[in-house]
């Protein structure tokens, strides 16, 4: 598989040959005369974690919002499972198995875990009433699959730790049969133990075949969790590489300068 970058940028190859879960091809996003995303292509395969990096304003969040349905592209196309699709709204994305966990987590602080997990997609009885018992049962199963020690499902999420809140957000995604998960700074503002817990969850999800786009500023997370890294600079994809081909300094150079260090060689062949 040839990793996609801008013309003139050396591309990295990996042995992955199966059809990607998702491909974004030639994506552009214009705001008047401003080009926020400039002809970017990126893909993701089952069980793969791809880090999407760049300074604020580099275009990475805009690109992921397009995939999540929160924003429509000006140009380009998206393929899911090899088929061209239109993603005009978050509900379109969810119907295709694409879920997003934003840095803010989008949780309602005054509601408990089951209410947050099923918010907007509540389970009903055959009489049309909310099926609170079933939602509690289903929430307990999926949350304890992620964290067996999570017991306080009936507490409002405002009383929960940052790590527990992340578990609820991830549980909401996987309950609805996620295939592609976008995670925006999932360990931001978490302590060391909670960061480790979220990292283990990411590894577990990828082992189950879920493809993950990990948007992060944390270089340690990226090198610990990602199979590949894609770096954006001024709206462009300036490099896409297997994580074992680059060092942290290489990635930092791409983020800051938009190019690799002079006379760069892949780490595995250096």
Coordinates of C-alpha atoms in Angstrom, one line a residue:
X1 CA 0.0 0.0 0.0
X2 CA 1.3 3.4 -0.9
X3 CA 0.8 6.1 1.7
X4 CA -0.7 9.2 0.2
X5 CA 1.1 12.5 0.5
X6 CA 1.7 15.7 -1.6
X7 CA 3.6 15.6 -4.9
X8 CA 7.3 15.3 -4.4
X9 CA 7.1 13.9 -0.9
X10 CA 8.5 10.4 -0.5
X11 CA 5.7 7.9 0.2
X12 CA 6.0 5.1 2.6
X13 CA 4.9 1.6 1.7
X14 CA 3.4 -1.1 3.9
X15 CA 2.2 -4.6 3.1
X16 CA -1.5 -3.8 3.7
X17 CA -3.5 -4.7 0.6
X18 CA -7.1 -5.2 1.8
X19 CA -9.8 -2.6 0.9
X20 CA -9.6 0.3 3.3
X21 CA -12.4 0.9 5.7
X22 CA -12.5 4.5 4.5
X23 CA -10.7 6.6 1.9
X24 CA -10.8 10.3 1.7
X25 CA -9.6 11.3 -1.8
X26 CA -8.6 14.8 -2.9
X27 CA -10.5 16.5 -0.2
X28 CA -10.7 20.3 -0.2
X29 CA -12.5 22.7 2.0
X30 CA -12.8 26.4 1.2
X31 CA -14.1 29.2 3.4
X32 CA -14.3 32.1 0.9
X33 CA -10.8 32.6 -0.4
X34 CA -9.3 30.6 2.5
X35 CA -8.3 27.0 1.7
X36 CA -8.5 25.1 5.1
X37 CA -8.0 21.6 3.5
X38 CA -5.9 21.5 0.3
X39 CA -6.4 18.4 -1.8
X40 CA -5.8 15.9 1.0
X41 CA -6.0 12.1 0.7
X42 CA -6.0 9.7 3.6
X43 CA -7.1 6.1 4.3
X44 CA -7.7 3.8 7.2
X45 CA -7.8 0.0 7.4
X46 CA -9.4 -2.4 9.8
X47 CA -7.6 -2.7 13.1
X48 CA -5.3 0.2 12.2
X49 CA -4.6 3.3 14.4
X50 CA -3.6 6.3 12.2
X51 CA -2.4 9.4 14.0
X52 CA -3.4 12.7 12.5
X53 CA -1.1 15.5 13.6
X54 CA -0.5 19.2 13.0
X55 CA -0.5 22.6 14.7
X56 CA -3.8 24.3 15.4
X57 CA -5.1 25.5 12.1
X58 CA -3.2 22.9 10.1
X59 CA -6.5 21.5 8.8
X60 CA -6.6 18.1 10.7
X61 CA -9.8 18.9 12.7
X62 CA -11.5 20.3 9.6
X63 CA -10.6 17.1 7.7
X64 CA -12.0 14.9 10.5
X65 CA -15.2 17.0 10.7
X66 CA -15.8 16.3 7.1
X67 CA -15.5 12.6 7.7
X68 CA -17.8 12.9 10.7
X69 CA -20.5 14.7 8.7
X70 CA -20.2 17.9 10.7
X71 CA -18.9 19.7 7.6
X72 CA -19.2 19.1 3.8
X73 CA -16.2 19.1 1.6
X74 CA -15.9 21.7 -1.2
X75 CA -14.2 19.1 -3.4
X76 CA -13.1 15.4 -3.3
X77 CA -14.8 12.1 -2.5
X78 CA -15.2 9.6 0.3
X79 CA -15.3 5.9 -0.1
X80 CA -16.4 3.5 2.7
X81 CA -15.6 -0.2 2.1
X82 CA -14.6 0.7 -1.5
X83 CA -17.9 2.4 -2.3
X84 CA -18.4 6.1 -2.9
X85 CA -20.6 7.6 -0.2
X86 CA -22.1 11.0 0.6
X87 CA -21.8 12.1 4.2
X88 CA -23.9 15.2 4.6
X89 CA -24.6 15.0 8.3
X90 CA -23.5 13.2 11.5
X91 CA -26.4 10.8 11.1
X92 CA -25.1 9.8 7.6
X93 CA -21.7 9.1 9.2
X94 CA -23.2 7.0 12.0
X95 CA -25.2 5.0 9.5
X96 CA -21.9 4.1 7.8
X97 CA -20.4 3.0 11.1
X98 CA -18.4 6.2 11.7
X99 CA -18.4 7.6 15.2
X100 CA -16.6 10.6 16.7
X101 CA -15.4 11.2 20.2
X102 CA -14.6 14.9 20.6
X103 CA -12.3 16.3 23.1
X104 CA -15.3 17.8 25.0
X105 CA -16.9 14.2 24.9
X106 CA -20.3 15.8 24.2
X107 CA -21.8 14.4 27.4
X108 CA -24.7 15.8 29.4
X109 CA -23.3 16.3 32.9
X110 CA -26.6 16.1 34.7
X111 CA -27.5 12.7 33.1
X112 CA -26.2 9.3 34.1
X113 CA -24.2 6.8 32.0
X114 CA -27.2 5.0 30.3
X115 CA -28.9 8.3 29.4
X116 CA -25.7 9.6 27.8
X117 CA -25.0 6.4 26.0
X118 CA -28.4 6.4 24.3
X119 CA -28.9 10.1 24.0
X120 CA -30.7 10.8 20.7
X121 CA -31.1 7.1 20.1
X122 CA -33.1 6.0 23.1
X123 CA -34.6 2.5 23.4
X124 CA -38.3 2.4 23.6
X125 CA -40.8 -0.2 24.8
X126 CA -43.5 -1.5 22.4
X127 CA -45.8 1.1 23.9
X128 CA -43.4 3.9 22.9
X129 CA -42.2 4.7 26.4
X130 CA -38.5 5.0 27.3
X131 CA -37.2 1.5 28.2
X132 CA -35.0 2.6 31.1
X133 CA -34.4 -1.0 32.4
X134 CA -33.2 -2.2 29.1
X135 CA -31.0 0.9 28.6
X136 CA -29.4 0.3 32.0
X137 CA -28.8 -3.4 31.2
X138 CA -27.3 -2.7 27.8
X139 CA -25.2 0.2 29.2
X140 CA -23.9 -2.0 32.0
X141 CA -22.9 -4.8 29.5
X142 CA -21.0 -2.5 27.1
X143 CA -19.4 -0.3 29.8
X144 CA -18.2 -3.3 31.8
X145 CA -16.8 -4.9 28.7
X146 CA -14.5 -1.8 28.5
X147 CA -13.9 -1.4 32.3
X148 CA -15.1 -4.2 34.6
X149 CA -14.6 -2.0 37.6
X150 CA -17.1 0.7 36.5
X151 CA -20.0 0.3 38.9
X152 CA -21.6 3.8 39.4
X153 CA -23.7 3.8 36.3
X154 CA -26.5 5.7 38.0
X155 CA -24.4 8.7 39.0
X156 CA -24.6 11.9 36.9
X157 CA -21.5 12.0 34.7
X158 CA -20.5 15.3 36.4
X159 CA -19.4 13.2 39.4
X160 CA -17.3 10.8 37.3
X161 CA -13.5 11.0 36.6
X162 CA -12.2 12.0 33.2
X163 CA -11.3 8.3 32.5
X164 CA -14.8 7.1 33.3
X165 CA -16.3 9.8 31.1
X166 CA -14.1 8.6 28.2
X167 CA -15.3 5.1 28.8
X168 CA -18.9 6.3 28.4
X169 CA -18.1 8.1 25.2
X170 CA -16.3 5.1 23.8
X171 CA -19.1 2.7 24.9
X172 CA -21.6 4.9 23.1
X173 CA -19.6 4.5 19.9
X174 CA -19.0 0.7 20.0
X175 CA -22.6 -0.1 21.1
X176 CA -23.8 1.2 17.8
X177 CA -21.5 -1.0 15.8
X178 CA -18.7 1.5 15.0
X179 CA -16.3 0.5 12.3
X180 CA -14.4 3.8 12.1
X181 CA -13.7 5.8 15.2
X182 CA -12.4 9.3 15.2
X183 CA -10.8 10.3 18.6
X184 CA -10.0 13.9 19.2
X185 CA -7.3 14.3 21.9
X186 CA -8.7 11.4 24.0
X187 CA -6.1 11.7 26.8
X188 CA -6.1 15.5 27.1
X189 CA -6.4 16.6 30.8
X190 CA -6.3 13.0 32.1
X191 CA -3.9 11.8 34.8
X192 CA -1.3 9.1 34.1
X193 CA -3.4 6.2 35.3
X194 CA -6.5 7.3 33.3
X195 CA -4.3 8.0 30.2
X196 CA -3.0 4.4 30.5
X197 CA -6.5 3.1 30.8
X198 CA -7.7 5.0 27.6
X199 CA -4.6 3.7 25.8
X200 CA -5.4 0.1 26.7
X201 CA -9.0 0.7 25.4
X202 CA -7.6 2.0 22.1
X203 CA -5.4 -1.1 21.7
X204 CA -8.4 -3.3 22.6
X205 CA -10.6 -1.7 20.0
X206 CA -8.0 -1.9 17.3
X207 CA -7.5 -5.6 18.1
X208 CA -11.2 -6.1 17.5
X209 CA -10.8 -4.7 14.0
X210 CA -12.0 -1.1 14.6
X211 CA -10.1 1.5 12.6
X212 CA -9.2 4.6 14.6
X213 CA -8.1 8.1 13.5
X214 CA -6.3 9.5 16.5
X215 CA -6.0 13.3 16.5
X216 CA -3.5 14.2 19.1
X217 CA -0.7 16.6 20.2
X218 CA 0.8 14.0 22.5
X219 CA 3.8 12.5 20.8
X220 CA 4.0 9.7 23.4
X221 CA 0.5 8.6 22.6
X222 CA 1.1 8.7 18.9
X223 CA 4.3 6.5 19.0
X224 CA 2.8 4.2 21.6
X225 CA -0.5 3.6 19.8
X226 CA -0.3 4.4 16.1
X227 CA 0.5 2.2 13.2
X228 CA 0.9 5.1 10.8
X229 CA 1.1 8.9 11.2
X230 CA -0.3 11.6 8.8
X231 CA 1.0 15.1 9.3
X232 CA -0.9 18.2 8.1
X233 CA 0.6 21.7 7.6
X234 CA -1.2 24.7 6.2
X235 CA -4.1 22.5 5.1
X236 CA -1.9 20.0 3.2
X237 CA -0.9 16.4 3.9
X238 CA 2.9 16.8 4.1
X239 CA 3.7 13.2 5.0
X240 CA 2.2 9.8 5.7
X241 CA 4.5 7.2 7.1
X242 CA 4.5 3.9 9.1
X243 CA 5.3 4.9 12.6
X244 CA 8.4 2.7 12.7
X245 CA 9.9 4.7 9.7
X246 CA 10.0 8.0 11.5
X247 CA 11.3 9.4 14.8
X248 CA 9.7 12.0 17.0
X249 CA 12.1 14.6 15.6
X250 CA 11.0 13.7 12.1
X251 CA 7.4 14.2 12.9
X252 CA 8.1 17.4 14.7
X253 CA 9.9 18.6 11.6
X254 CA 6.9 17.8 9.5
X255 CA 4.6 19.6 11.9
X256 CA 6.8 22.8 12.1
X257 CA 8.4 23.0 8.7
X258 CA 6.1 20.9 6.6
X259 CA 9.1 18.7 5.5
X260 CA 11.4 16.0 6.8
X261 CA 15.0 16.8 7.9
X262 CA 17.5 17.0 5.1
X263 CA 18.9 13.7 3.9
X264 CA 16.2 11.8 5.8
X265 CA 16.1 8.0 5.5
X266 CA 13.4 5.7 7.0
X267 CA 14.4 4.6 10.4
X268 CA 14.1 0.9 9.4
X269 CA 16.7 1.4 6.6
X270 CA 18.9 4.0 8.2

